[in-house]
Amino acid sequence: MVRDLSAEEKIKAAAKKLFTQKGFAATRTRDIAEEAGINLALLNYYFRSKSKLFELVMYENLSLFIGVIVENLKNSPNSFDNQLDFIVDKYIDMLLENPDLPFFVLNLLQSGHFEIEHKDNPVFKGITELRNSFLETILNDMEQGKVKKMHPLHIIANMMGLIIFPFIASKVLMSRSGNISRKEFEDLMRERKKLIPEWVRAMMQV
Amino acid sequence: MVRDLSAEEKIKAAAKKLFTQKGFAATRTRDIAEEAGINLALLNYYFRSKSKLFELVMYENLSLFIGVIVENLKNSPNSFDNQLDFIVDKYIDMLLENPDLPFFVLNLLQSGHFEIEHKDNPVFKGITELRNSFLETILNDMEQGKVKKMHPLHIIANMMGLIIFPFIASKVLMSRSGNISRKEFEDLMRERKKLIPEWVRAMMQV
DNA sequence: GTCTATAGGGTGATAGAC
DNA sequence: GTCTATCACCCTATAGAC
């Protein structure tokens, strides 16, 4: 139960939680209302419809996913090495605070509720900007012989996979069969803030 | 539309496709029936309920996910190096043929339709077996100083992330912003069959 | 702004004819 | 085994009282 907020904020927080955990279709407006501790009718009063509420949560989540990084990348030195440390650190911090976020993004990709292609979509622009900035520095470093030549997609996919995948798999890891606690998991993730940049550098010199 | 199969098989194939792509809640039995080219009533005639049908598809998908590997691991030499090449190769082949499979597993983790914890669940047993076999060889190699000492979870998460994550992200990569074709994507994945084992080895010696 | 009550539409499942 | 027609339920959204 979400407390000490306006009704509108309580609904938004509850919606964010449930949409992120269960996806659009499996989340009922009744559950959101109950989680928020308000009446069902109030949800429609503030947000007009389930879809509108979902879109709002979606934009806030995705902005979280890329916002910090896009903004700060502009101010960071233009070498892959520096950007690497920075991105890994920020992403892992963000995921430790929002561990379900990857699931939300994955839900989006399936649901069709989000036209990621739309040119003037600010999130789309952010992703494109992030990708281009990164590609540029990577290609630049390859040109200078600093790193082994390979398709830059490998590098981006590897880095993102090393960062994000453990959070996706966390439910298996922390299950009875996985046999580690939430605290152990979080400690391991923090440990990865140092390890991932080392690993990525090692991979790029094979 | 699925053709040239018995009604029962057509329904199963359609259900597998839709459940995998959209998840349990967002898939309507009517859509499955239409995709299969049969009547809605027939679905319940053969499978009793939407949930029962889902469970069937689920077991077949998960068995695919772990079955081949568990079986063949038993017959492979007991060193991490050999198992590494083998697993990467088999997984990527399997994912190239079933690119939506990771989404299905992710849906499962959210939906709660699957008690992965259940001890006598054959899929659970397979996963446990796979994990233990792997842990054993990794710890053994660490003991002998063949690889750097670190939490074995890092190694398993890294390997699985490098294999699976690109398929999860494939929809972004192959979108307009991602800017690569399906064929290019598949070629890159095949390239990774050689690269991933090299990367994993490099990471373990940092 | 917040509630109760209910309309309106969709979904899973089944009865019953063939 | 396969179909049509329909039931019973659940869900979103809104009307209207306070």
Short mmCIF file of C-alpha atoms (C1' of nucleotides) in Angstrom, two decimals:
data_model
loop_
_atom_site.label_atom_id
_atom_site.label_comp_id
_atom_site.label_asym_id
_atom_site.label_seq_id
_atom_site.Cartn_x
_atom_site.Cartn_y
_atom_site.Cartn_z
CA MET A 1 0.00 0.00 0.00
CA VAL A 2 1.32 3.39 -1.01
CA ARG A 3 0.96 6.08 1.66
CA ASP A 4 1.34 9.78 2.28
CA LEU A 5 0.79 10.97 -1.27
CA SER A 6 -2.02 12.62 -3.15
CA ALA A 7 -4.54 10.26 -4.67
CA GLU A 8 -3.12 10.96 -8.09
CA GLU A 9 0.43 10.12 -7.00
CA LYS A 10 -0.73 7.00 -5.17
CA ILE A 11 -2.43 5.72 -8.30
CA LYS A 12 0.62 6.41 -10.42
CA ALA A 13 2.93 4.65 -7.98
CA ALA A 14 0.63 1.64 -7.76
CA ALA A 15 0.23 1.48 -11.53
CA LYS A 16 3.96 1.67 -12.03
CA LYS A 17 4.49 -1.19 -9.63
CA LEU A 18 1.86 -3.49 -11.10
CA PHE A 19 2.38 -2.69 -14.78
CA THR A 20 6.10 -3.21 -14.35
CA GLN A 21 5.69 -6.52 -12.54
CA LYS A 22 2.86 -8.07 -14.51
CA GLY A 23 2.58 -6.27 -17.83
CA PHE A 24 -0.39 -4.43 -19.31
CA ALA A 25 -2.84 -7.21 -20.02
CA ALA A 26 -2.40 -9.06 -16.73
CA THR A 27 -2.84 -5.95 -14.62
CA ARG A 28 -6.42 -5.06 -13.67
CA THR A 29 -7.46 -1.50 -12.88
CA ARG A 30 -9.14 -2.93 -9.77
CA ASP A 31 -5.77 -4.14 -8.52
CA ILE A 32 -4.19 -0.77 -9.14
CA ALA A 33 -6.99 0.95 -7.23
CA GLU A 34 -6.67 -1.48 -4.34
CA GLU A 35 -2.87 -1.19 -4.26
CA ALA A 36 -3.24 2.60 -4.23
CA GLY A 37 -5.88 2.42 -1.53
CA ILE A 38 -8.40 4.45 -3.51
CA ASN A 39 -11.60 3.82 -5.37
CA LEU A 40 -11.68 2.38 -8.84
CA ALA A 41 -13.64 5.31 -10.27
CA LEU A 42 -10.93 7.70 -9.18
CA LEU A 43 -8.46 6.05 -11.51
CA ASN A 44 -10.53 7.01 -14.51
CA TYR A 45 -11.22 10.42 -13.07
CA TYR A 46 -7.50 11.24 -13.02
CA PHE A 47 -6.16 9.29 -15.98
CA ARG A 48 -9.19 8.78 -18.28
CA SER A 49 -8.36 5.17 -19.13
CA LYS A 50 -6.15 2.21 -18.37
CA SER A 51 -4.23 2.79 -21.60
CA LYS A 52 -3.53 6.44 -20.85
CA LEU A 53 -2.25 5.51 -17.41
CA PHE A 54 -0.04 2.84 -18.91
CA GLU A 55 1.45 5.25 -21.43
CA LEU A 56 2.31 7.67 -18.66
CA VAL A 57 4.05 5.02 -16.60
CA MET A 58 5.79 3.79 -19.72
CA TYR A 59 7.32 7.15 -20.55
CA GLU A 60 8.46 7.70 -17.00
CA ASN A 61 10.06 4.26 -16.86
CA LEU A 62 11.80 4.58 -20.19
CA SER A 63 13.02 8.07 -19.41
CA LEU A 64 14.53 6.62 -16.27
CA PHE A 65 16.16 3.93 -18.35
CA ILE A 66 17.99 6.27 -20.66
CA GLY A 67 17.60 9.77 -19.25
CA VAL A 68 20.44 9.96 -16.76
CA ILE A 69 22.87 8.39 -19.14
CA VAL A 70 22.10 10.45 -22.21
CA GLU A 71 22.37 13.65 -20.22
CA ASN A 72 25.64 12.81 -18.51
CA LEU A 73 27.31 11.23 -21.52
CA LYS A 74 27.38 14.64 -23.14
CA ASN A 75 29.60 15.93 -20.37
CA SER A 76 31.91 12.92 -20.15
CA PRO A 77 35.25 12.65 -21.99
CA ASN A 78 34.89 11.25 -25.47
CA SER A 79 36.73 7.95 -25.07
CA PHE A 80 35.19 4.53 -24.78
CA ASP A 81 37.16 3.76 -21.64
CA ASN A 82 35.68 6.60 -19.64
CA GLN A 83 32.18 6.15 -20.99
CA LEU A 84 32.35 2.46 -20.17
CA ASP A 85 33.00 2.95 -16.45
CA PHE A 86 30.41 5.65 -16.25
CA ILE A 87 27.61 3.76 -18.02
CA VAL A 88 28.15 0.53 -16.11
CA ASP A 89 28.11 2.37 -12.80
CA LYS A 90 24.97 4.37 -13.55
CA TYR A 91 23.04 1.47 -15.04
CA ILE A 92 23.72 -0.87 -12.17
CA ASP A 93 22.78 1.77 -9.61
CA MET A 94 19.57 2.43 -11.48
CA LEU A 95 18.74 -1.27 -11.79
CA LEU A 96 19.43 -1.88 -8.11
CA GLU A 97 16.77 0.72 -7.39
CA ASN A 98 14.41 -0.47 -10.13
CA PRO A 99 15.08 -4.19 -10.49
CA ASP A 100 11.86 -4.87 -12.40
CA LEU A 101 12.52 -2.26 -15.05
CA PRO A 102 13.98 -4.69 -17.62
CA PHE A 103 10.78 -6.71 -17.45
CA PHE A 104 8.76 -3.63 -18.16
CA VAL A 105 10.82 -2.85 -21.23
CA LEU A 106 10.48 -6.46 -22.38
CA ASN A 107 6.73 -6.31 -21.90
CA LEU A 108 6.63 -3.19 -24.01
CA LEU A 109 8.46 -4.85 -26.87
CA GLN A 110 5.79 -7.54 -26.94
CA SER A 111 2.64 -5.61 -26.19
CA GLY A 112 2.73 -3.22 -29.10
CA HIS A 113 1.58 -0.47 -26.75
CA PHE A 114 4.58 1.55 -27.67
CA GLU A 115 5.66 2.69 -31.10
CA ILE A 116 9.37 2.84 -30.43
CA GLU A 117 9.90 3.74 -34.07
CA HIS A 118 8.10 7.07 -33.94
CA LYS A 119 10.68 9.67 -34.92
CA ASP A 120 9.59 12.54 -32.67
CA ASN A 121 9.18 10.27 -29.67
CA PRO A 122 11.61 11.67 -27.08
CA VAL A 123 12.53 8.23 -25.81
CA PHE A 124 13.29 7.07 -29.34
CA LYS A 125 15.44 10.14 -29.83
CA GLY A 126 17.26 9.41 -26.57
CA ILE A 127 18.00 5.83 -27.54
CA THR A 128 19.21 6.84 -30.99
CA GLU A 129 21.38 9.55 -29.50
CA LEU A 130 22.87 7.16 -26.96
CA ARG A 131 23.56 4.52 -29.58
CA ASN A 132 25.14 6.96 -32.03
CA SER A 133 27.33 8.57 -29.43
CA PHE A 134 28.56 5.18 -28.39
CA LEU A 135 29.10 3.88 -31.90
CA GLU A 136 31.11 6.96 -32.73
CA THR A 137 33.53 6.55 -29.87
CA ILE A 138 33.88 2.81 -30.44
CA LEU A 139 34.58 3.18 -34.16
CA ASN A 140 36.98 5.97 -33.36
CA ASP A 141 38.90 3.76 -30.93
CA MET A 142 39.00 0.93 -33.47
CA GLU A 143 40.34 3.28 -36.09
CA GLN A 144 43.16 4.24 -33.78
CA GLY A 145 43.94 0.59 -33.09
CA LYS A 146 43.08 0.92 -29.40
CA VAL A 147 40.73 -2.03 -29.56
CA LYS A 148 40.30 -5.10 -31.72
CA LYS A 149 38.17 -4.61 -34.80
CA MET A 150 34.80 -6.30 -34.66
CA HIS A 151 31.21 -5.42 -35.36
CA PRO A 152 30.41 -2.67 -32.82
CA LEU A 153 27.07 -4.35 -32.14
CA HIS A 154 28.94 -7.14 -30.40
CA ILE A 155 30.45 -4.66 -27.99
CA ILE A 156 27.20 -2.89 -27.22
CA ALA A 157 25.29 -6.17 -26.87
CA ASN A 158 27.98 -7.62 -24.63
CA MET A 159 28.10 -4.61 -22.37
CA MET A 160 24.34 -4.32 -22.05
CA GLY A 161 23.97 -8.07 -21.60
CA LEU A 162 26.53 -8.17 -18.82
CA ILE A 163 24.79 -5.30 -17.07
CA ILE A 164 21.12 -6.15 -17.57
CA PHE A 165 20.93 -9.93 -17.89
CA PRO A 166 21.61 -10.77 -14.24
CA PHE A 167 18.64 -8.61 -13.24
CA ILE A 168 16.44 -10.44 -15.72
CA ALA A 169 17.64 -13.77 -14.38
CA SER A 170 17.49 -12.63 -10.76
CA LYS A 171 14.21 -14.42 -10.09
CA VAL A 172 15.81 -17.71 -11.00
CA LEU A 173 18.98 -16.95 -9.08
CA MET A 174 17.07 -16.01 -5.94
CA SER A 175 14.66 -18.94 -6.14
CA ARG A 176 15.11 -22.02 -4.00
CA SER A 177 17.09 -23.68 -6.76
CA GLY A 178 19.23 -20.58 -7.28
CA ASN A 179 19.95 -20.53 -3.60
CA ILE A 180 21.19 -16.98 -3.00
CA SER A 181 19.56 -14.22 -0.95
CA ARG A 182 18.54 -10.77 -2.10
CA LYS A 183 21.43 -9.22 -0.19
CA GLU A 184 23.95 -11.60 -1.73
CA PHE A 185 22.52 -10.82 -5.15
CA GLU A 186 22.82 -7.07 -4.64
CA ASP A 187 26.38 -7.41 -3.37
CA LEU A 188 27.29 -9.38 -6.45
CA MET A 189 25.76 -6.72 -8.66
CA ARG A 190 27.77 -4.00 -6.94
CA GLU A 191 30.85 -6.14 -7.39
CA ARG A 192 30.10 -6.17 -11.11
CA LYS A 193 30.45 -2.39 -11.31
CA LYS A 194 34.18 -2.94 -11.15
CA LEU A 195 34.30 -6.27 -12.96
CA ILE A 196 32.23 -5.52 -16.07
CA PRO A 197 34.50 -2.74 -17.40
CA GLU A 198 37.50 -5.03 -16.90
CA TRP A 199 35.71 -7.84 -18.69
CA VAL A 200 34.64 -5.67 -21.58
CA ARG A 201 38.18 -4.39 -22.03
CA ALA A 202 39.51 -7.94 -21.95
CA MET A 203 36.97 -9.05 -24.55
CA MET A 204 37.96 -6.25 -26.86
CA GLN A 205 41.57 -7.34 -26.98
CA VAL A 206 41.05 -11.01 -27.74
CA MET B 1 -2.13 -20.23 -40.41
CA VAL B 2 -0.90 -23.68 -39.48
CA ARG B 3 -1.64 -26.36 -42.09
CA ASP B 4 -1.48 -30.09 -42.72
CA LEU B 5 -1.71 -31.22 -39.12
CA SER B 6 -4.38 -32.73 -36.96
CA ALA B 7 -6.66 -30.25 -35.24
CA GLU B 8 -4.96 -31.01 -31.95
CA GLU B 9 -1.50 -30.31 -33.36
CA LYS B 10 -2.70 -27.16 -35.11
CA ILE B 11 -4.06 -25.80 -31.84
CA LYS B 12 -0.85 -26.60 -30.01
CA ALA B 13 1.29 -24.93 -32.66
CA ALA B 14 -0.91 -21.83 -32.70
CA ALA B 15 -0.96 -21.66 -28.90
CA LYS B 16 2.80 -21.98 -28.74
CA LYS B 17 3.22 -19.14 -31.19
CA LEU B 18 0.79 -16.76 -29.51
CA PHE B 19 1.65 -17.56 -25.89
CA THR B 20 5.32 -17.14 -26.67
CA GLN B 21 4.85 -13.85 -28.45
CA LYS B 22 2.27 -12.21 -26.22
CA GLY B 23 2.25 -13.99 -22.89
CA PHE B 24 -0.62 -15.75 -21.15
CA ALA B 25 -2.91 -12.88 -20.21
CA ALA B 26 -2.71 -11.03 -23.52
CA THR B 27 -3.47 -14.13 -25.59
CA ARG B 28 -7.16 -14.87 -26.20
CA THR B 29 -8.40 -18.38 -26.82
CA ARG B 30 -10.31 -16.96 -29.78
CA ASP B 31 -7.04 -15.83 -31.34
CA ILE B 32 -5.50 -19.25 -30.86
CA ALA B 33 -8.51 -20.87 -32.52
CA GLU B 34 -8.37 -18.47 -35.44
CA GLU B 35 -4.61 -18.91 -35.86
CA ALA B 36 -5.12 -22.67 -35.83
CA GLY B 37 -7.98 -22.40 -38.30
CA ILE B 38 -10.38 -24.32 -36.08
CA ASN B 39 -13.35 -23.55 -33.90
CA LEU B 40 -13.09 -22.13 -30.41
CA ALA B 41 -15.05 -25.00 -28.90
CA LEU B 42 -12.50 -27.47 -30.19
CA LEU B 43 -9.79 -25.90 -28.10
CA ASN B 44 -11.65 -26.76 -24.93
CA TYR B 45 -12.59 -30.14 -26.30
CA TYR B 46 -8.92 -31.10 -26.65
CA PHE B 47 -7.26 -29.19 -23.84
CA ARG B 48 -10.08 -28.54 -21.34
CA SER B 49 -8.97 -24.98 -20.55
CA LYS B 50 -6.70 -22.12 -21.52
CA SER B 51 -4.52 -22.78 -18.48
CA LYS B 52 -4.06 -26.47 -19.27
CA LEU B 53 -3.06 -25.60 -22.82
CA PHE B 54 -0.61 -23.04 -21.53
CA GLU B 55 1.00 -25.51 -19.16
CA LEU B 56 1.48 -27.98 -21.97
CA VAL B 57 3.14 -25.41 -24.22
CA MET B 58 5.22 -24.27 -21.28
CA TYR B 59 6.65 -27.70 -20.57
CA GLU B 60 7.46 -28.32 -24.21
CA ASN B 61 9.20 -24.96 -24.51
CA LEU B 62 11.21 -25.34 -21.34
CA SER B 63 12.19 -28.88 -22.18
CA LEU B 64 13.51 -27.53 -25.44
CA PHE B 65 15.41 -24.91 -23.52
CA ILE B 66 17.30 -27.32 -21.32
CA GLY B 67 16.67 -30.81 -22.66
CA VAL B 68 19.32 -31.10 -25.36
CA ILE B 69 21.99 -29.62 -23.17
CA VAL B 70 21.37 -31.64 -20.04
CA GLU B 71 21.36 -34.85 -22.05
CA ASN B 72 24.55 -34.12 -23.98
CA LEU B 73 26.46 -32.61 -21.09
CA LYS B 74 26.50 -36.00 -19.45
CA ASN B 75 28.48 -37.36 -22.38
CA SER B 76 30.89 -34.43 -22.73
CA PRO B 77 34.36 -34.31 -21.15
CA ASN B 78 34.32 -32.91 -17.65
CA SER B 79 36.25 -29.67 -18.18
CA PHE B 80 34.84 -26.21 -18.35
CA ASP B 81 36.61 -25.48 -21.62
CA ASN B 82 34.90 -28.27 -23.51
CA GLN B 83 31.51 -27.71 -21.93
CA LEU B 84 31.77 -24.03 -22.75
CA ASP B 85 32.15 -24.53 -26.51
CA PHE B 86 29.45 -27.15 -26.53
CA ILE B 87 26.86 -25.15 -24.59
CA VAL B 88 27.39 -21.94 -26.53
CA ASP B 89 27.04 -23.76 -29.82
CA LYS B 90 23.90 -25.66 -28.87
CA TYR B 91 22.17 -22.69 -27.27
CA ILE B 92 22.76 -20.36 -30.18
CA ASP B 93 21.55 -22.96 -32.67
CA MET B 94 18.45 -23.51 -30.58
CA LEU B 95 17.79 -19.79 -30.22
CA LEU B 96 18.23 -19.20 -33.94
CA GLU B 97 15.46 -21.71 -34.47
CA ASN B 98 13.32 -20.44 -31.60
CA PRO B 99 14.13 -16.74 -31.30
CA ASP B 100 11.06 -15.95 -29.19
CA LEU B 101 11.82 -18.56 -26.57
CA PRO B 102 13.52 -16.18 -24.13
CA PHE B 103 10.40 -14.03 -24.11
CA PHE B 104 8.33 -17.03 -23.22
CA VAL B 105 10.57 -17.86 -20.28
CA LEU B 106 10.45 -14.24 -19.17
CA ASN B 107 6.67 -14.24 -19.37
CA LEU B 108 6.63 -17.33 -17.20
CA LEU B 109 8.74 -15.71 -14.52
CA GLN B 110 6.18 -12.92 -14.27
CA SER B 111 2.93 -14.76 -14.73
CA GLY B 112 3.22 -17.08 -11.77
CA HIS B 113 1.74 -19.84 -13.91
CA PHE B 114 4.75 -21.97 -13.28
CA GLU B 115 5.98 -23.19 -9.93
CA ILE B 116 9.61 -23.47 -10.87
CA GLU B 117 10.29 -24.44 -7.27
CA HIS B 118 8.36 -27.68 -7.35
CA LYS B 119 10.88 -30.41 -6.55
CA ASP B 120 9.54 -33.21 -8.72
CA ASN B 121 9.02 -30.94 -11.69
CA PRO B 122 11.17 -32.45 -14.45
CA VAL B 123 12.14 -29.05 -15.80
CA PHE B 124 13.19 -27.91 -12.34
CA LYS B 125 15.27 -31.06 -11.99
CA GLY B 126 16.88 -30.41 -15.35
CA ILE B 127 17.83 -26.86 -14.47
CA THR B 128 19.23 -27.92 -11.11
CA GLU B 129 21.18 -30.71 -12.73
CA LEU B 130 22.57 -28.36 -15.37
CA ARG B 131 23.57 -25.76 -12.80
CA ASN B 132 25.21 -28.26 -10.46
CA SER B 133 27.15 -29.95 -13.22
CA PHE B 134 28.45 -26.60 -14.33
CA LEU B 135 29.26 -25.33 -10.86
CA GLU B 136 31.20 -28.48 -10.15
CA THR B 137 33.46 -28.16 -13.18
CA ILE B 138 33.98 -24.43 -12.63
CA LEU B 139 34.90 -24.84 -8.97
CA ASN B 140 37.15 -27.71 -9.91
CA ASP B 141 38.98 -25.57 -12.47
CA MET B 142 39.34 -22.76 -9.94
CA GLU B 143 40.77 -25.16 -7.41
CA GLN B 144 43.42 -26.20 -9.91
CA GLY B 145 44.26 -22.58 -10.66
CA LYS B 146 43.16 -22.89 -14.26
CA VAL B 147 40.92 -19.85 -13.96
CA LYS B 148 40.76 -16.77 -11.78
CA LYS B 149 38.82 -17.18 -8.56
CA MET B 150 35.51 -15.37 -8.48
CA HIS B 151 31.95 -16.12 -7.55
CA PRO B 152 30.87 -18.84 -10.02
CA LEU B 153 27.56 -17.03 -10.47
CA HIS B 154 29.42 -14.31 -12.34
CA ILE B 155 30.66 -16.85 -14.85
CA ILE B 156 27.31 -18.50 -15.39
CA ALA B 157 25.50 -15.15 -15.61
CA ASN B 158 28.10 -13.79 -18.04
CA MET B 159 27.95 -16.80 -20.30
CA MET B 160 24.16 -16.95 -20.35
CA GLY B 161 23.91 -13.18 -20.78
CA LEU B 162 26.27 -13.17 -23.73
CA ILE B 163 24.31 -15.98 -25.36
CA ILE B 164 20.72 -14.99 -24.61
CA PHE B 165 20.68 -11.21 -24.28
CA PRO B 166 21.16 -10.38 -27.98
CA PHE B 167 18.05 -12.42 -28.78
CA ILE B 168 16.08 -10.52 -26.15
CA ALA B 169 17.31 -7.24 -27.58
CA SER B 170 16.88 -8.37 -31.17
CA LYS B 171 13.63 -6.47 -31.63
CA VAL B 172 15.40 -3.22 -30.83
CA LEU B 173 18.41 -4.11 -32.97
CA MET B 174 16.25 -4.97 -35.95
CA SER B 175 13.98 -1.94 -35.59
CA ARG B 176 14.41 1.14 -37.73
CA SER B 177 16.63 2.72 -35.10
CA GLY B 178 18.67 -0.48 -34.74
CA ASN B 179 19.14 -0.54 -38.47
CA ILE B 180 20.20 -4.14 -39.16
CA SER B 181 18.34 -6.84 -41.09
CA ARG B 182 17.28 -10.26 -39.88
CA LYS B 183 19.96 -11.92 -41.97
CA GLU B 184 22.66 -9.64 -40.60
CA PHE B 185 21.44 -10.37 -37.10
CA GLU B 186 21.57 -14.12 -37.63
CA ASP B 187 25.03 -13.91 -39.14
CA LEU B 188 26.23 -11.98 -36.13
CA MET B 189 24.76 -14.60 -33.81
CA ARG B 190 26.53 -17.38 -35.67
CA GLU B 191 29.73 -15.35 -35.42
CA ARG B 192 29.23 -15.30 -31.67
CA LYS B 193 29.44 -19.09 -31.47
CA LYS B 194 33.20 -18.69 -31.88
CA LEU B 195 33.54 -15.36 -30.09
CA ILE B 196 31.67 -16.04 -26.86
CA PRO B 197 33.91 -18.91 -25.67
CA GLU B 198 36.95 -16.72 -26.36
CA TRP B 199 35.40 -13.83 -24.47
CA VAL B 200 34.44 -15.98 -21.51
CA ARG B 201 37.96 -17.37 -21.29
CA ALA B 202 39.40 -13.87 -21.48
CA MET B 203 37.09 -12.68 -18.71
CA MET B 204 38.14 -15.51 -16.46
CA GLN B 205 41.78 -14.56 -16.61
CA VAL B 206 41.45 -10.87 -15.84
"C1'" DG C 1 -12.61 15.07 -5.34
"C1'" DT C 2 -14.45 10.86 -3.87
"C1'" DC C 3 -17.71 7.47 -3.58
"C1'" DT C 4 -21.61 3.60 -5.06
"C1'" DA C 5 -23.94 1.44 -8.56
"C1'" DT C 6 -24.27 -0.06 -12.99
"C1'" DA C 7 -23.88 0.01 -17.91
"C1'" DG C 8 -21.54 -2.05 -21.84
"C1'" DG C 9 -18.46 -5.03 -23.94
"C1'" DG C 10 -15.42 -8.89 -24.05
"C1'" DT C 11 -13.71 -13.59 -22.63
"C1'" DG C 12 -13.49 -18.54 -21.23
"C1'" DA C 13 -16.19 -22.29 -21.23
"C1'" DT C 14 -20.12 -25.42 -22.40
"C1'" DA C 15 -24.62 -27.36 -24.17
"C1'" DG C 16 -26.37 -29.54 -27.80
"C1'" DA C 17 -27.07 -30.33 -32.90
"C1'" DC C 18 -24.82 -32.75 -36.60
"C1'" DG D 1 -14.83 -34.70 -33.85
"C1'" DT D 2 -16.57 -30.40 -35.22
"C1'" DC D 3 -19.61 -26.78 -35.29
"C1'" DT D 4 -23.16 -22.73 -33.67
"C1'" DA D 5 -25.23 -20.44 -30.10
"C1'" DT D 6 -25.18 -18.95 -25.66
"C1'" DC D 7 -24.19 -18.55 -20.71
"C1'" DA D 8 -21.89 -16.68 -16.80
"C1'" DC D 9 -18.43 -14.02 -15.37
"C1'" DC D 10 -15.10 -10.28 -15.20
"C1'" DC D 11 -13.31 -5.95 -16.58
"C1'" DT D 12 -13.19 -1.05 -17.99
"C1'" DA D 13 -15.54 3.03 -17.92
"C1'" DT D 14 -19.13 6.26 -16.54
"C1'" DA D 15 -23.39 8.29 -14.48
"C1'" DG D 16 -24.82 10.49 -10.65
"C1'" DA D 17 -25.12 11.25 -5.45
"C1'" DC D 18 -22.53 13.56 -1.89
#
